[in-house]
């Protein structure tokens, strides 16, 4: 399975979003494993999902002069700062890599 596979991208998105919304690693792992089970336990899905983190869409860059305005807008509408998204993506990748190692044992 490749990182561009819809299953891999779905699991990657689920894991990243879970961390972004404040779930614990155990909660995220449970949700991702449940989805994986519902998809029929496809081989290589966790590894591909870990690699898919790098190819998920990211927010467009904003010029330095516009960053304060963008941050004010994000606060006003409840969008997490980009740092939270990046931290969530890194946590998701780490968790998915651990899950891949566990499944392949």
XYZ file of N, CA and C in Angstrom:
315
model
N 0.856 -1.175 0.000
C 0.000 0.000 0.000
C 0.901 1.237 0.000
N 0.493 2.237 -0.751
C 1.276 3.475 -0.841
C 0.665 4.578 0.017
N 1.436 5.624 0.310
C 0.890 6.755 1.065
C -0.252 7.472 0.338
N -0.358 7.294 -0.971
C -1.433 7.946 -1.727
C -2.718 7.137 -1.756
N -2.694 5.941 -1.200
C -3.887 5.107 -1.141
C -4.933 5.802 -0.257
N -6.186 5.800 -0.675
C -7.228 6.449 0.134
C -7.335 5.893 1.558
N -7.082 4.605 1.731
C -7.129 4.029 3.081
C -6.012 4.619 3.929
N -4.806 4.675 3.392
C -3.672 5.232 4.131
C -3.923 6.696 4.477
N -4.420 7.448 3.524
C -4.673 8.868 3.786
C -5.806 9.054 4.796
N -6.798 8.194 4.737
C -7.891 8.278 5.706
C -7.422 7.994 7.123
N -6.610 6.935 7.287
C -6.083 6.613 8.615
C -5.147 7.713 9.103
N -4.339 8.261 8.217
C -3.433 9.355 8.587
C -4.216 10.584 9.028
N -5.241 10.913 8.275
C -6.075 12.069 8.621
C -6.777 11.851 9.952
N -7.290 10.637 10.161
C -7.975 10.323 11.411
C -7.022 10.467 12.600
N -5.816 9.934 12.464
C -4.848 10.005 13.559
C -4.436 11.452 13.832
N -4.134 12.190 12.791
C -3.710 13.578 12.957
C -4.822 14.421 13.584
N -6.035 14.258 13.089
C -7.172 15.017 13.626
C -7.430 14.655 15.081
N -7.273 13.389 15.410
C -7.472 12.976 16.800
C -6.550 13.721 17.738
N -5.278 13.795 17.360
C -4.326 14.535 18.201
C -4.615 16.031 18.179
N -5.006 16.534 17.034
C -5.292 17.969 16.938
C -6.445 18.371 17.856
N -7.404 17.477 18.025
C -8.562 17.783 18.866
C -8.361 17.377 20.321
N -7.129 16.968 20.669
C -6.796 16.748 22.070
C -6.978 15.337 22.592
N -7.177 14.372 21.729
C -7.303 12.989 22.189
C -5.954 12.464 22.669
N -6.007 11.473 23.546
C -4.785 10.835 24.031
C -4.286 9.836 22.986
N -3.020 9.438 23.081
C -2.525 8.419 22.150
C -3.350 7.121 22.186
N -3.785 6.714 23.368
C -4.604 5.502 23.465
C -5.945 5.672 22.755
N -6.548 6.841 22.899
C -7.830 7.102 22.224
C -7.658 7.116 20.707
N -6.601 7.770 20.248
C -6.343 7.829 18.804
C -6.070 6.427 18.273
N -5.231 5.660 18.986
C -4.919 4.300 18.546
C -6.180 3.452 18.479
N -7.049 3.587 19.452
C -8.305 2.832 19.451
C -9.153 3.180 18.237
N -9.302 4.464 17.973
C -10.123 4.900 16.837
C -9.542 4.438 15.504
N -8.220 4.577 15.358
C -7.570 4.181 14.107
C -7.659 2.665 13.921
N -7.414 1.915 15.002
C -7.497 0.457 14.899
C -8.925 0.005 14.583
N -9.908 0.680 15.154
C -11.311 0.346 14.861
C -11.611 0.563 13.382
N -11.153 1.681 12.833
C -11.372 1.940 11.412
C -10.637 0.901 10.570
N -9.420 0.574 10.940
C -8.627 -0.436 10.230
C -9.359 -1.780 10.223
N -9.915 -2.136 11.389
C -10.694 -3.378 11.474
C -11.898 -3.332 10.538
N -12.598 -2.210 10.522
C -13.781 -2.064 9.669
C -13.425 -2.122 8.186
N -12.188 -1.767 7.860
C -11.733 -1.804 6.466
C -11.178 -3.172 6.077
N -11.216 -4.123 7.010
C -10.769 -5.476 6.699
C -9.316 -5.746 7.004
N -8.692 -4.972 7.879
C -7.298 -5.154 8.291
C -6.316 -5.195 7.116
N -6.364 -4.201 6.230
C -5.465 -4.254 5.064
C -3.990 -4.239 5.469
N -3.228 -5.135 4.832
C -1.784 -5.220 5.085
C -1.085 -3.921 4.712
N -0.172 -3.510 5.560
C 0.654 -2.332 5.275
C -0.035 -1.004 5.476
N -1.258 -1.021 5.999
C -2.024 0.225 6.112
C -1.411 1.208 7.106
N -0.941 0.713 8.258
C -0.386 1.628 9.253
C 0.926 2.245 8.771
N 1.761 1.426 8.146
C 3.016 1.954 7.607
C 2.738 2.990 6.523
N 1.828 2.678 5.616
C 1.486 3.620 4.547
C 0.863 4.885 5.129
N 0.047 4.732 6.173
C -0.577 5.898 6.810
C 0.485 6.779 7.470
N 1.481 6.156 8.102
C 2.560 6.941 8.718
C 3.290 7.751 7.654
N 3.534 7.133 6.498
C 4.200 7.850 5.405
C 3.263 8.868 4.759
N 1.957 8.637 4.836
C 0.981 9.562 4.233
C 0.922 10.894 4.977
N 1.323 10.908 6.235
C 1.321 12.168 6.989
C 2.065 13.246 6.212
N 3.158 12.874 5.569
C 3.982 13.841 4.839
C 3.312 14.374 3.583
N 2.321 13.665 3.052
C 1.692 14.107 1.804
C 0.283 14.669 2.007
N -0.163 14.735 3.266
C -1.478 15.327 3.514
C -1.441 16.828 3.204
N -2.538 17.383 2.768
C -2.569 18.826 2.461
C -2.230 19.668 3.692
N -1.495 20.719 3.458
C -1.139 21.664 4.510
C -1.711 23.034 4.160
N -1.818 23.876 5.164
C -2.291 25.231 4.918
C -1.318 25.970 4.011
N -1.843 26.858 3.195
C -0.934 27.650 2.353
C -0.111 28.596 3.227
N 1.085 28.865 2.755
C 1.942 29.810 3.473
C 1.355 31.209 3.385
N 1.595 31.975 4.428
C 1.117 33.351 4.489
C 2.341 34.253 4.653
N 2.421 35.334 3.892
C 3.552 36.249 4.049
C 3.659 36.736 5.500
N 4.859 36.996 5.933
C 5.115 37.436 7.293
C 4.239 38.629 7.683
N 4.061 39.553 6.777
C 3.266 40.757 7.055
C 1.798 40.434 7.324
N 1.315 39.280 6.861
C -0.096 38.899 7.035
C -0.324 37.925 8.189
N 0.738 37.462 8.832
C 0.578 36.423 9.843
C -0.227 36.866 11.057
N -0.052 38.069 11.521
C -0.821 38.550 12.677
C -2.307 38.613 12.331
N -2.610 39.069 11.142
C -4.013 39.137 10.698
C -4.613 37.731 10.595
N -3.842 36.816 10.037
C -4.316 35.434 9.915
C -4.556 34.831 11.293
N -3.628 35.053 12.218
C -3.786 34.502 13.570
C -5.023 35.065 14.242
N -5.290 36.342 14.081
C -6.496 36.946 14.661
C -7.748 36.306 14.081
N -7.748 36.061 12.779
C -8.888 35.402 12.137
C -9.051 33.982 12.680
N -7.951 33.242 12.779
C -8.012 31.877 13.292
C -8.586 31.844 14.705
N -8.142 32.769 15.561
C -8.674 32.843 16.921
C -10.169 33.149 16.913
N -10.567 34.044 16.036
C -11.972 34.459 15.975
C -12.897 33.314 15.561
N -12.419 32.446 14.689
C -13.291 31.368 14.191
C -12.959 30.000 14.798
N -11.994 29.958 15.725
C -11.696 28.720 16.426
C -10.816 27.728 15.687
N -9.956 28.204 14.812
C -9.028 27.327 14.094
C -7.745 27.217 14.915
N -7.281 25.985 15.105
C -6.031 25.782 15.836
C -4.870 26.445 15.113
N -3.884 26.917 15.860
C -2.678 27.459 15.236
C -1.970 26.371 14.427
N -1.217 26.777 13.446
C -0.508 25.831 12.585
C 0.447 24.975 13.404
N 0.989 25.515 14.479
C 1.890 24.742 15.334
C 1.179 23.537 15.948
N -0.083 23.700 16.297
C -0.861 22.584 16.848
C -1.062 21.520 15.776
N -1.344 21.949 14.563
C -1.518 20.992 13.460
C -0.230 20.218 13.197
N 0.896 20.911 13.192
C 2.176 20.251 12.937
C 2.535 19.283 14.057
N 2.310 19.677 15.288
C 2.577 18.794 16.420
C 1.683 17.558 16.357
N 0.428 17.756 15.981
C -0.506 16.632 15.853
C -0.051 15.676 14.748
N 0.417 16.239 13.647
C 0.888 15.395 12.544
C 2.095 14.568 12.962
N 3.017 15.163 13.703
C 4.192 14.423 14.168
C 3.792 13.325 15.156
N 2.870 13.639 16.057
C 2.389 12.631 17.003
C 1.681 11.495 16.271
N 0.907 11.843 15.259
C 0.193 10.834 14.477
C 1.173 9.925 13.746
N 2.191 10.512 13.150
C 3.179 9.698 12.436
C 3.870 8.730 13.388
N 4.259 9.225 14.552
C 4.922 8.372 15.536
C 4.006 7.230 15.972
N 2.761 7.530 16.264
C 1.809 6.503 16.687
C 1.586 5.470 15.581
N 1.394 5.933 14.368
C 1.166 5.018 13.249
C 2.379 4.125 13.001
N 3.583 4.676 13.159
C 4.791 3.866 13.019
C 4.839 2.784 14.106
N 4.452 3.138 15.329
C 4.403 2.152 16.419
C 3.355 1.082 16.133
N 2.210 1.502 15.612
C 1.162 0.535 15.283
C 1.605 -0.396 14.170
N 2.329 0.144 13.181
C 2.834 -0.677 12.081
C 3.813 -1.724 12.615
N 4.678 -1.312 13.530
C 5.650 -2.247 14.090
C 4.958 -3.345 14.907
N 3.909 -2.990 15.608
C 3.162 -3.958 16.406
C 2.449 -4.981 15.531
N 1.850 -4.525 14.448
C 1.105 -5.410 13.561
C 2.036 -6.359 12.825
N 3.239 -5.892 12.486
C 4.147 -6.722 11.685
C 4.903 -7.742 12.523
N 4.744 -7.710 13.829
C 5.445 -8.678 14.704
C 4.818 -10.037 14.615
